[in-house]
Coordinates of C-alpha atoms and ligand atoms in Angstrom, one line a residue:
M10 CA 30.1 -26.9 17.9
P11 CA 28.1 -23.9 16.7
I12 CA 27.0 -24.0 13.1
I13 CA 27.1 -21.0 10.8
V14 CA 25.3 -20.7 7.5
Q15 CA 27.1 -18.3 5.1
K16 CA 25.2 -17.3 2.0
F17 CA 26.9 -15.8 -1.0
G18 CA 24.8 -14.1 -3.7
G19 CA 25.5 -14.1 -7.4
T20 CA 27.8 -11.1 -7.4
S21 CA 29.9 -12.6 -4.6
V22 CA 30.6 -15.8 -6.7
A23 CA 30.7 -14.1 -10.1
T24 CA 34.3 -15.2 -10.9
T25 CA 36.6 -17.9 -9.7
D26 CA 38.6 -15.2 -7.8
K27 CA 35.5 -14.2 -6.0
I28 CA 34.6 -17.8 -5.3
L29 CA 38.1 -18.2 -3.8
S30 CA 37.6 -15.3 -1.5
A31 CA 34.2 -16.7 -0.4
A32 CA 35.9 -20.0 0.3
R33 CA 38.5 -18.2 2.5
K34 CA 35.7 -16.7 4.6
A35 CA 34.2 -20.1 5.1
I36 CA 37.6 -21.6 6.0
K37 CA 38.2 -18.8 8.5
A38 CA 34.9 -19.4 10.2
Q39 CA 35.7 -23.1 10.4
Q40 CA 39.1 -22.3 11.9
E41 CA 37.4 -20.1 14.5
G42 CA 35.5 -23.1 15.7
H43 CA 32.3 -23.3 13.6
Q44 CA 30.8 -26.0 11.5
V45 CA 30.2 -24.2 8.2
I46 CA 27.5 -24.4 5.6
M47 CA 27.8 -22.2 2.5
V48 CA 24.7 -21.5 0.5
V49 CA 25.6 -20.1 -3.0
S50 CA 23.6 -18.5 -5.8
A51 CA 24.3 -18.9 -9.5
M52 CA 27.4 -17.0 -10.7
G53 CA 26.8 -13.4 -11.6
K54 CA 23.9 -12.9 -13.9
N55 CA 23.8 -16.5 -14.9
T56 CA 20.1 -17.0 -14.0
D57 CA 19.2 -14.1 -16.2
A58 CA 21.2 -15.6 -19.0
L59 CA 19.4 -18.9 -18.7
V60 CA 16.1 -17.2 -18.7
S61 CA 17.0 -15.4 -22.0
L62 CA 18.1 -18.7 -23.6
A63 CA 14.8 -20.2 -22.8
H64 CA 13.0 -17.2 -24.3
E65 CA 14.9 -17.6 -27.5
L66 CA 13.0 -20.8 -28.0
M67 CA 9.6 -20.2 -26.4
Q68 CA 7.7 -17.2 -25.2
R69 CA 6.2 -19.1 -22.3
P70 CA 8.5 -22.0 -21.5
P71 CA 6.8 -24.6 -19.3
A72 CA 7.5 -24.0 -15.7
R73 CA 8.8 -27.5 -15.0
E74 CA 11.5 -27.2 -17.7
M75 CA 12.3 -23.7 -16.6
D76 CA 13.1 -24.9 -13.1
M77 CA 15.2 -27.8 -14.5
L78 CA 17.1 -25.2 -16.4
L79 CA 17.5 -22.5 -13.8
A80 CA 18.6 -24.9 -11.1
T81 CA 21.7 -25.7 -13.1
G82 CA 23.1 -22.2 -12.3
E83 CA 23.5 -23.1 -8.6
Q84 CA 24.8 -26.5 -9.5
V85 CA 27.7 -24.9 -11.3
S86 CA 28.5 -22.6 -8.3
V87 CA 28.4 -25.3 -5.6
A88 CA 30.8 -27.5 -7.5
L89 CA 33.2 -24.7 -8.2
T90 CA 33.0 -23.5 -4.6
A91 CA 33.8 -27.0 -3.3
M92 CA 36.8 -27.1 -5.6
A93 CA 38.0 -23.7 -4.4
I94 CA 37.9 -25.0 -0.8
M95 CA 39.8 -28.1 -1.7
S96 CA 42.3 -26.1 -3.6
L97 CA 43.0 -24.3 -0.4
G98 CA 43.6 -27.6 1.4
H99 CA 40.3 -28.1 3.2
K100 CA 37.5 -30.7 3.0
A101 CA 34.3 -29.8 1.2
V102 CA 31.2 -31.5 -0.3
S103 CA 28.7 -29.8 -2.6
L104 CA 25.0 -30.8 -2.5
T105 CA 22.1 -29.9 -4.7
G106 CA 18.7 -29.0 -3.2
A107 CA 17.6 -32.6 -3.6
Q108 CA 20.7 -34.0 -1.9
I109 CA 20.2 -31.7 1.1
G110 CA 16.7 -33.0 1.3
I111 CA 14.8 -29.8 0.7
R112 CA 11.3 -31.0 -0.1
T113 CA 9.0 -28.5 -1.7
D114 CA 5.5 -28.5 -3.1
N115 CA 5.2 -28.7 -6.9
V116 CA 4.5 -25.1 -7.7
F117 CA 7.3 -24.7 -10.2
G118 CA 8.9 -21.3 -10.2
K119 CA 7.8 -20.4 -6.8
A120 CA 7.8 -23.6 -4.8
R121 CA 7.4 -23.5 -1.1
I122 CA 9.5 -25.6 1.3
I123 CA 7.8 -28.4 3.0
S124 CA 10.6 -30.0 4.9
I125 CA 14.4 -30.2 5.2
S126 CA 16.3 -33.3 6.4
T127 CA 19.4 -32.5 8.3
D128 CA 21.0 -35.9 8.7
R129 CA 23.2 -35.9 5.7
M130 CA 24.4 -32.3 6.3
Q131 CA 25.1 -33.0 9.9
K132 CA 27.2 -36.1 9.1
L133 CA 29.3 -34.3 6.6
L134 CA 29.8 -31.4 9.1
D135 CA 30.8 -33.8 11.9
D136 CA 33.3 -35.2 9.4
E137 CA 34.9 -31.8 9.2
N138 CA 33.6 -30.9 5.8
I139 CA 32.5 -27.5 4.7
V140 CA 29.1 -28.2 3.2
I141 CA 28.2 -26.2 0.1
A142 CA 24.5 -26.1 -0.5
A143 CA 22.8 -25.0 -3.7
G144 CA 20.5 -22.1 -3.0
F145 CA 17.1 -21.5 -4.6
Q146 CA 16.2 -25.2 -5.3
G147 CA 14.4 -28.2 -4.0
I148 CA 12.7 -31.3 -5.1
D149 CA 9.0 -32.2 -5.1
E150 CA 7.4 -35.5 -4.1
E151 CA 7.9 -36.9 -7.6
F152 CA 11.6 -35.9 -7.7
N153 CA 11.0 -33.0 -10.0
I154 CA 13.5 -30.1 -9.5
T155 CA 11.8 -27.0 -8.3
T156 CA 12.9 -23.5 -7.6
L157 CA 11.8 -21.1 -4.8
G158 CA 11.4 -17.9 -6.9
R159 CA 14.0 -15.4 -8.0
G160 CA 16.2 -14.4 -5.1
G161 CA 15.3 -17.6 -3.3
S162 CA 18.8 -18.5 -2.1
D163 CA 18.3 -16.2 0.9
T164 CA 15.3 -18.3 1.8
T165 CA 17.4 -21.5 1.5
A166 CA 20.1 -20.0 3.8
V167 CA 17.7 -18.8 6.5
S168 CA 15.7 -22.0 6.5
L169 CA 18.8 -24.1 6.8
A170 CA 19.9 -21.9 9.7
A171 CA 16.4 -22.3 11.3
V172 CA 16.4 -26.1 11.2
L173 CA 20.0 -26.4 12.3
G174 CA 19.8 -23.7 15.0
A175 CA 22.6 -22.0 13.2
S176 CA 23.5 -18.3 12.9
C177 CA 23.2 -16.8 9.5
E178 CA 25.4 -14.5 7.5
I179 CA 24.3 -13.0 4.1
Y180 CA 27.3 -11.9 2.1
T181 CA 26.4 -9.5 -0.6
D182 CA 27.5 -6.5 -2.7
V183 CA 26.2 -4.0 -0.2
D184 CA 27.8 -3.7 3.2
G185 CA 24.6 -3.6 5.2
V186 CA 21.1 -2.0 5.6
Y187 CA 21.0 1.7 5.1
T188 CA 18.6 4.4 6.3
A189 CA 17.7 4.9 2.6
D190 CA 19.1 3.7 -0.7
P191 CA 22.5 5.5 -0.9
R192 CA 22.1 5.8 -4.7
V193 CA 19.1 8.0 -4.1
V194 CA 19.9 9.7 -0.8
K195 CA 23.6 10.7 -0.6
T196 CA 23.6 11.1 3.1
A197 CA 22.1 7.7 3.8
R198 CA 23.9 5.8 6.6
K199 CA 24.5 2.2 7.4
V200 CA 22.6 1.0 10.5
S201 CA 24.1 -1.5 13.0
H202 CA 20.7 -3.2 13.7
T203 CA 17.3 -3.3 12.2
S204 CA 14.3 -5.3 13.2
Y205 CA 12.5 -8.0 11.3
D206 CA 9.3 -5.9 11.2
E207 CA 11.1 -2.9 9.8
M208 CA 12.7 -5.1 7.1
L209 CA 9.4 -6.7 6.3
E210 CA 7.7 -3.3 6.0
M211 CA 10.5 -2.1 3.8
A212 CA 11.1 -5.3 1.8
S213 CA 8.9 -4.4 -1.1
L214 CA 10.0 -0.8 -1.1
G215 CA 13.0 -1.4 -3.2
A216 CA 15.3 -2.0 -0.2
G217 CA 15.9 -5.2 -2.2
I218 CA 18.7 -6.5 0.0
M219 CA 17.0 -9.7 0.9
H220 CA 14.1 -11.8 -0.4
S221 CA 11.2 -10.9 1.8
R222 CA 10.2 -14.5 2.3
S223 CA 13.6 -15.1 3.9
I224 CA 12.9 -12.4 6.4
E225 CA 9.5 -13.9 7.2
F226 CA 11.3 -17.2 8.0
A227 CA 13.9 -15.5 10.1
K228 CA 11.3 -13.8 12.1
K229 CA 9.2 -16.8 12.6
Y230 CA 12.1 -18.9 13.7
S231 CA 14.1 -16.2 15.5
V232 CA 17.1 -16.5 13.3
P233 CA 19.3 -13.4 13.7
V234 CA 20.7 -12.5 10.2
H235 CA 23.9 -10.6 9.6
V236 CA 23.9 -8.8 6.3
R237 CA 27.5 -7.9 5.3
S238 CA 29.9 -7.2 2.5
S239 CA 31.6 -10.0 0.6
Q240 CA 34.4 -7.5 -0.4
E241 CA 35.4 -6.0 2.9
D242 CA 35.8 -7.4 6.3
T243 CA 33.5 -5.0 8.1
A244 CA 30.6 -5.4 10.4
G245 CA 27.3 -5.1 8.5
T246 CA 23.7 -4.9 9.9
I247 CA 22.1 -7.4 12.2
I248 CA 18.5 -8.1 11.5
S249 CA 16.8 -9.4 14.6
T250 CA 14.1 -8.3 17.1
V251 CA 16.0 -5.1 18.0
S252 CA 16.3 -1.8 16.2
E253 CA 19.4 0.4 16.3
D254 CA 17.9 3.2 18.2
P255 CA 14.6 2.5 19.9
T256 CA 14.2 6.2 20.9
R257 CA 13.6 7.2 17.3
G258 CA 10.2 7.3 15.7
V259 CA 11.7 6.8 12.2
S260 CA 14.7 4.6 11.3
G261 CA 14.5 4.4 7.5
A262 CA 12.9 5.8 4.4
A263 CA 12.3 4.4 1.0
V264 CA 10.9 5.2 -2.4
T265 CA 9.2 3.0 -4.9
M266 CA 9.4 4.9 -8.2
D267 CA 7.0 3.3 -10.5
E268 CA 3.5 3.1 -9.1
A269 CA 0.3 3.6 -10.9
R270 CA -2.8 4.7 -9.1
I271 CA -6.4 3.7 -9.8
T272 CA -9.3 5.5 -8.2
L273 CA -12.9 4.4 -8.1
T274 CA -15.3 7.1 -7.2
G275 CA -18.9 6.6 -6.3
V276 CA -18.6 3.0 -5.2
P277 CA -21.8 1.7 -3.7
D278 CA -21.1 1.6 0.0
K279 CA -22.5 -1.8 0.8
P280 CA -21.2 -5.2 1.8
G281 CA -19.2 -7.0 -0.9
S282 CA -18.0 -4.0 -2.9
S283 CA -14.4 -4.2 -1.9
N284 CA -14.5 -8.0 -2.2
A285 CA -15.8 -7.8 -5.7
I286 CA -13.1 -5.3 -6.8
F287 CA -10.1 -6.9 -5.1
S288 CA -10.9 -10.5 -5.8
S289 CA -11.1 -9.8 -9.6
I290 CA -7.6 -8.3 -9.3
A291 CA -6.3 -11.2 -7.3
H292 CA -7.6 -13.6 -9.8
A293 CA -5.6 -11.9 -12.4
N294 CA -2.5 -12.6 -10.1
I295 CA -1.8 -8.9 -9.6
T296 CA -0.4 -7.8 -6.2
V297 CA -2.0 -4.6 -5.1
D298 CA 0.2 -2.3 -3.1
M299 CA -1.5 0.5 -1.2
I300 CA -5.3 0.2 -0.7
V301 CA -7.2 3.0 0.8
Q302 CA -10.9 3.5 1.2
N303 CA -12.4 6.5 2.9
A304 CA -15.5 6.6 5.0
G305 CA -18.5 6.7 2.7
V306 CA -21.0 9.5 2.5
D307 CA -24.5 9.3 1.0
G308 CA -24.1 5.6 0.4
L309 CA -21.1 6.1 -1.8
S310 CA -17.4 5.7 -1.1
N311 CA -14.1 6.1 -2.9
I312 CA -11.5 3.5 -3.2
S313 CA -7.9 4.1 -4.4
F314 CA -5.2 1.6 -4.8
T315 CA -1.8 1.3 -6.4
V316 CA -0.2 -1.4 -8.5
P317 CA 3.3 -1.5 -10.1
S318 CA 3.2 0.6 -13.3
A319 CA 3.9 -2.5 -15.4
E320 CA 0.7 -4.0 -14.2
L321 CA -1.6 -1.1 -14.9
T322 CA -3.1 -2.3 -18.2
H323 CA -3.6 -5.7 -16.9
T324 CA -5.3 -4.3 -13.7
L325 CA -7.6 -2.1 -15.7
E326 CA -8.8 -5.1 -17.7
A327 CA -9.5 -7.0 -14.5
V328 CA -11.4 -4.1 -12.8
Q329 CA -13.5 -2.9 -15.7
P330 CA -16.2 -5.6 -15.5
V331 CA -16.6 -5.0 -11.8
V332 CA -17.1 -1.3 -12.5
E333 CA -20.0 -2.2 -14.6
T334 CA -21.6 -4.8 -12.4
L335 CA -21.3 -2.7 -9.3
G336 CA -22.4 0.5 -11.0
I337 CA -19.3 2.4 -9.9
Q338 CA -19.6 6.0 -11.1
Q339 CA -16.1 6.6 -12.3
L340 CA -12.7 4.9 -12.8
T341 CA -9.7 7.1 -13.2
H342 CA -6.0 6.2 -13.3
R343 CA -2.6 7.8 -13.4
D344 CA 0.7 6.4 -14.1
N345 CA 2.9 9.1 -12.8
A346 CA 3.2 8.3 -9.1
S347 CA 5.8 7.2 -6.6
K348 CA 5.5 6.0 -3.1
I349 CA 7.5 7.4 -0.3
S350 CA 7.5 5.5 3.0
V351 CA 9.1 5.9 6.4
V352 CA 9.4 3.1 8.9
G353 CA 10.3 2.7 12.5
I354 CA 9.3 0.4 15.3
G355 CA 9.6 3.4 17.7
M356 CA 6.7 5.1 15.8
A357 CA 4.2 2.9 17.5
E358 CA 5.0 4.6 20.8
Q359 CA 5.4 8.2 19.6
S360 CA 3.1 10.8 18.3
G361 CA 4.0 13.6 15.9
V362 CA 5.7 11.5 13.4
S363 CA 3.2 11.8 10.6
D364 CA 2.8 15.6 10.8
R365 CA 6.6 16.0 10.7
M366 CA 6.7 14.0 7.5
F367 CA 3.8 15.8 5.9
R368 CA 5.3 19.2 6.9
A369 CA 8.6 18.3 5.3
L370 CA 6.9 17.5 2.1
G371 CA 4.7 20.6 2.3
E372 CA 7.7 22.8 2.7
H373 CA 9.1 21.5 -0.5
G374 CA 5.9 22.2 -2.3
I375 CA 5.2 18.5 -2.7
N376 CA 1.6 17.5 -2.9
I377 CA 0.5 14.3 -1.3
H378 CA -2.1 12.3 -3.3
M379 CA -2.7 9.3 -1.0
I380 CA -1.8 8.5 2.5
T381 CA -1.9 5.2 4.4
T382 CA -0.4 4.4 7.7
S383 CA 0.3 1.3 9.7
Q384 CA 1.7 1.0 13.3
I385 CA 5.3 1.3 12.1
K386 CA 5.0 2.8 8.6
I387 CA 3.6 5.8 6.9
S388 CA 3.4 5.8 3.1
V389 CA 2.4 8.6 0.8
L390 CA 1.9 8.8 -2.9
V391 CA 3.5 11.8 -4.7
D392 CA 4.1 12.8 -8.3
R393 CA 7.0 10.8 -9.7
D394 CA 8.9 13.9 -10.8
Q395 CA 9.0 15.0 -7.2
A396 CA 9.9 11.6 -5.7
L397 CA 13.6 12.1 -5.3
E398 CA 13.2 15.5 -3.7
A399 CA 10.6 14.0 -1.4
I400 CA 12.7 11.1 -0.2
N401 CA 15.6 13.4 0.5
A402 CA 13.4 15.9 2.3
V403 CA 12.0 13.2 4.5
H404 CA 15.4 11.7 5.2
Q405 CA 16.6 15.1 6.3
T406 CA 13.7 16.0 8.5
F407 CA 14.1 12.9 10.6
E408 CA 17.9 13.4 10.7
L409 CA 18.5 9.8 9.5
D410 CA 22.1 10.7 8.6
R411 CA 22.9 11.2 12.3
V412 CA 23.6 8.7 15.0
Y413 CA 22.3 10.0 18.3
P414 CA 25.0 9.7 21.0
D415 CA 22.6 8.9 23.8
A416 CA 21.0 6.0 21.8
V417 CA 21.0 2.8 23.8
P418 CA 23.3 0.5 21.9
A419 CA 21.4 -2.5 20.6
E420 CA 22.4 -5.9 21.8
S421 CA 23.0 -8.5 19.2
P422 CA 21.1 -11.6 20.1
Q423 CA 22.7 -15.0 19.5
A424 CA 21.1 -17.8 17.5
T425 CA 19.4 -20.2 19.8
P426 CA 20.8 -23.6 18.9
A427 CA 18.1 -26.1 18.0
T428 CA 18.2 -28.6 20.9
D429 CA 16.7 -31.3 18.8
P430 CA 17.3 -30.7 15.1
A431 CA 15.0 -33.5 14.0
A432 CA 12.1 -31.8 15.9
A433 CA 13.0 -28.5 14.5
A434 CA 13.0 -29.9 11.0
N435 CA 9.6 -31.4 11.7
E436 CA 8.3 -28.1 12.9
L437 CA 9.3 -26.8 9.5
Q438 CA 6.4 -28.7 8.1
G439 CA 4.2 -26.1 6.7
M440 CA 6.5 -23.2 7.7
E441 CA 5.8 -21.5 4.5
E442 CA 2.2 -21.5 5.1
L443 CA 0.6 -18.2 5.7
A444 CA 0.9 -17.3 9.3
I445 CA -1.7 -15.0 10.8
T446 CA -0.4 -14.0 14.2
D447 CA -3.3 -11.9 15.4
I448 CA -6.9 -11.0 14.6
S449 CA -8.1 -8.2 16.8
L450 CA -11.1 -5.9 17.4
D451 CA -10.5 -2.4 18.7
S452 CA -13.6 -0.7 20.0
S453 CA -12.0 2.3 21.5
Q454 CA -12.0 4.5 18.4
A455 CA -14.0 7.0 16.5
S456 CA -13.5 8.0 12.9
V457 CA -13.3 11.5 11.4
S458 CA -13.5 12.3 7.7
I459 CA -12.8 15.6 6.1
L460 CA -14.5 15.6 2.8
G461 CA -13.6 17.8 -0.1
V462 CA -10.3 19.1 1.2
T463 CA -8.5 21.4 -1.2
D464 CA -5.7 19.3 -2.5
Q465 CA -2.5 21.3 -2.2
P466 CA 0.9 21.0 -0.5
G467 CA 1.0 21.4 3.3
I468 CA -2.7 20.7 4.0
A469 CA -2.2 17.3 5.7
A470 CA 0.6 18.8 7.8
T471 CA -1.5 21.7 8.9
I472 CA -4.4 19.4 9.9
F473 CA -2.3 16.9 11.9
E474 CA -0.1 19.5 13.5
K475 CA -3.2 21.2 14.9
V476 CA -4.6 17.9 16.1
A477 CA -1.3 16.9 17.7
R478 CA -1.1 20.3 19.4
E479 CA -4.3 19.4 21.3
N480 CA -2.6 16.2 22.4
I481 CA -5.0 14.1 20.4
I482 CA -3.4 10.8 19.2
V483 CA -4.3 9.9 15.6
D484 CA -4.2 6.2 14.8
M485 CA -5.1 5.2 11.2
I486 CA -4.7 7.9 8.5
I487 CA -6.1 7.5 5.1
Q488 CA -6.2 9.9 2.3
S489 CA -7.5 9.4 -1.2
Y490 CA -7.5 11.7 -4.1
I491 CA -10.2 12.4 -6.6
D492 CA -8.8 13.0 -10.1
D493 CA -9.7 16.1 -12.0
S494 CA -11.4 17.6 -8.9
D495 CA -8.5 19.2 -7.0
I496 CA -10.0 17.8 -3.8
A497 CA -9.1 14.9 -1.6
N498 CA -10.8 13.1 1.2
L499 CA -9.0 12.5 4.4
S500 CA -10.1 10.1 7.1
F501 CA -8.5 9.0 10.3
T502 CA -9.3 7.5 13.7
V503 CA -8.9 8.9 17.2
D504 CA -9.8 7.8 20.6
R505 CA -13.6 8.1 21.2
N506 CA -13.1 10.5 24.0
D507 CA -11.3 12.9 21.6
V508 CA -13.7 12.9 18.7
D509 CA -15.7 16.1 19.6
R510 CA -12.5 18.0 20.3
T511 CA -11.0 16.8 17.0
V512 CA -14.0 17.9 15.0
A513 CA -13.9 21.3 16.7
V514 CA -10.2 21.7 15.9
I515 CA -10.8 21.0 12.2
Q516 CA -13.8 23.3 12.1
G517 CA -11.6 26.0 13.6
I518 CA -9.0 25.9 10.9
Q519 CA -11.3 26.2 7.8
D520 CA -9.6 29.5 6.9
Q521 CA -6.3 27.7 6.5
V522 CA -7.8 24.4 5.2
P523 CA -10.7 24.9 2.8
L524 CA -13.0 21.9 3.0
Q525 CA -16.5 20.9 2.2
K526 CA -17.7 18.9 5.2
V527 CA -16.4 17.2 8.3
V528 CA -18.2 14.0 9.3
S529 CA -17.6 11.7 12.2
N530 CA -18.7 8.4 13.5
P531 CA -18.2 8.5 17.2
T532 CA -18.2 4.7 17.6
V533 CA -16.4 2.6 15.1
A534 CA -14.7 -0.7 15.4
K535 CA -11.3 -1.4 13.9
L536 CA -10.7 -5.0 12.8
S537 CA -7.1 -6.0 12.1
V538 CA -5.5 -9.1 10.7
S539 CA -1.8 -9.2 11.3
G540 CA 0.8 -11.7 10.3
I541 CA 3.7 -12.7 8.3
G542 CA 3.6 -12.9 4.5
L543 CA 0.5 -10.9 4.0
R544 CA 1.9 -9.6 0.7
S545 CA 3.3 -12.7 -0.7
H546 CA 0.0 -14.3 0.1
T547 CA -2.1 -12.0 -1.9
G548 CA -5.3 -13.6 -0.8
V549 CA -5.3 -12.2 2.7
A550 CA -7.1 -8.9 2.0
I551 CA -9.5 -10.8 -0.2
R552 CA -10.2 -13.5 2.3
M553 CA -10.9 -10.7 4.8
F554 CA -13.2 -8.7 2.5
Q555 CA -15.0 -11.9 1.5
S556 CA -15.7 -13.1 5.0
L557 CA -16.9 -9.6 6.1
A558 CA -19.2 -9.4 3.0
E559 CA -20.6 -12.8 3.7
A560 CA -21.4 -11.7 7.3
G561 CA -23.2 -8.7 5.8
L562 CA -20.8 -6.1 7.1
N563 CA -20.2 -2.8 5.5
I564 CA -16.6 -1.6 5.4
E565 CA -16.1 2.1 6.0
M566 CA -12.3 2.4 5.8
I567 CA -9.5 0.2 4.7
N568 CA -5.8 0.5 4.8
T569 CA -3.1 -2.1 4.3
S570 CA 0.6 -2.6 4.9
E571 CA 3.0 -5.5 4.5
V572 CA 2.2 -7.0 7.9
R573 CA -1.4 -5.9 8.6
V574 CA -4.7 -5.2 7.0
N575 CA -7.1 -2.9 8.9
V576 CA -10.7 -2.2 8.2
V577 CA -13.1 0.1 10.1
V578 CA -16.7 -0.8 10.4
D579 CA -19.5 0.6 12.5
E580 CA -19.2 -0.5 16.1
S581 CA -22.5 -2.4 16.0
Q582 CA -20.8 -4.8 13.6
G583 CA -17.5 -5.2 15.3
Q584 CA -18.2 -8.4 17.2
A585 CA -19.8 -10.1 14.2
G586 CA -16.8 -9.0 12.2
L587 CA -14.4 -10.5 14.6
E588 CA -16.2 -13.8 14.6
A589 CA -16.3 -13.9 10.8
L590 CA -12.6 -13.2 10.6
N591 CA -11.7 -15.8 13.3
K592 CA -13.7 -18.3 11.3
A593 CA -12.2 -17.3 7.9
F594 CA -8.6 -17.6 9.2
A595 CA -9.1 -20.5 11.5
D596 CA -6.8 -22.8 9.4
V597 CA -3.9 -20.4 9.5
I598 CA -4.0 -18.6 12.8
Q599 CA -1.1 -19.2 15.0
S600 CA -0.9 -18.7 18.7
A601 CA 1.3 -15.7 19.5
G602 CA 4.8 -16.4 20.8
Ligands
LIG706 N1 20.0 -17.5 -8.8 C1 18.7 -17.2 -8.4 C2 18.3 -15.8 -8.9 O1 19.1 -15.1 -9.6 C3 18.5 -17.3 -6.9 C4 19.3 -16.3 -6.1 O2 20.2 -15.6 -6.6 O3 19.0 -16.1 -4.9 O4 17.2 -15.4 -8.7
LIG707 MG1 20.6 -13.3 -6.8

């Protein structure tokens, strides 16, 4: 009999009435021929309430006691949910994380799952029970109660589905995944399908529908996830390997309102600089968001990065000592930025996406301060007071409100039942470890840097439109901004065969795009580390910079996204760089597929 895991978030079990309606959904699935596992979160805002109680007593409650406390929220909801099912005349058994056999490490507050035993659940299911599993919690080797981090019930649900070969439904207060946050973009539309990669790239962008770790799990174990409304009986969005309309370059847009930018100018362009900067930030436990470094000139480069506004002070404290030891000329920071991103798996096969985005912003008089691109995402930093206008302009330019009639309808893949649940559970060992899927060296590219570009709306659009018109495909784009100077530096990579033409194009548009200097490196090497969980494992960029520094490599350009970190070095150092990275990530590299 097929197994289905249905997860109900806090708002979907906030009252006994809502618990009853969740119970009815589970009973219906059982009547339709499924074995049903419900995973439930704490009722309503109960977890927040428990956090506040703890803070009435202590400013920094010990993590172990915090987990002991927070896990009670889910224990309340599983018991009530079991009662609701029984009150409707069906069999149910509630289980805590420990009783399900969710073994975790002992990192309280953000424990990682080590293994799940399926025997007890399977027996109860075979006995016609609906099994109600507490989300968000597990147990460590010494029987301490642990929690998986806020929002962790999604991870519980997806990992149970993975070990049981079950399909997974996430019932929530939104009815699916939208092209943009409908509170911010009125014309945003629900999509029928979205891919794991798009969700991962969007996860930290305030899409906020699911915990990103749960999507990493789903991708790694090919669990299709159906996100749908707990209020209405409508189809939601299926997250799997397919996207709604593969012909589109862009499938969604997002804004992160509160970003702070830090710019380091005059960073000695030598091995180890980036490593020194970012490891000090990582040691302070701060997750850096965008990182851009432009090609250096005269032995000096500029590095800009963003952190959540709330972390700005803390970050400045961490970076200040490095500014002194490295002899960095200037550190400036601004806390008035927002990040606008577009994502689409179709982007990897299309050109002309970035210049369309830049043009839309330029037409609205919106200045772009920073740019960073990945294969399937383009992110720009703009002034916060223009952020809402910017996201709407971008949503409109890519017509995200429209369904194209000739779009190939996406197929919804079915969950592959685990043939041997015990083996699958075993495979779960270490499933939350960092998974690097690919380390690659691309020696086909050249870099072009435009230094001292006048920083005003529409410049990036003009440059990339002209380049696109010559049929030159641009790969990595990086722009950093220099405070108080009204100039920006823009670097990008193109195919080596196109570098001379590209430089000529740019020199030919100096009347429209005032700039100081165009420099190119006709033979660069791009090194990329791709994988799952690069953001939740903050150490990836650091490990990468560190190993390259130890190998004596000088990094010319950097850009980062959720699923990939790219650096550009001179071609003469490409092979050595690849070897250094393979060695540095040897313990976590996974064979593709
Ligand atoms: N109750 C926990 C929280 O509020 C876990 C969850 O809801 O997923 O973070
Ligand atoms: Mg929640």
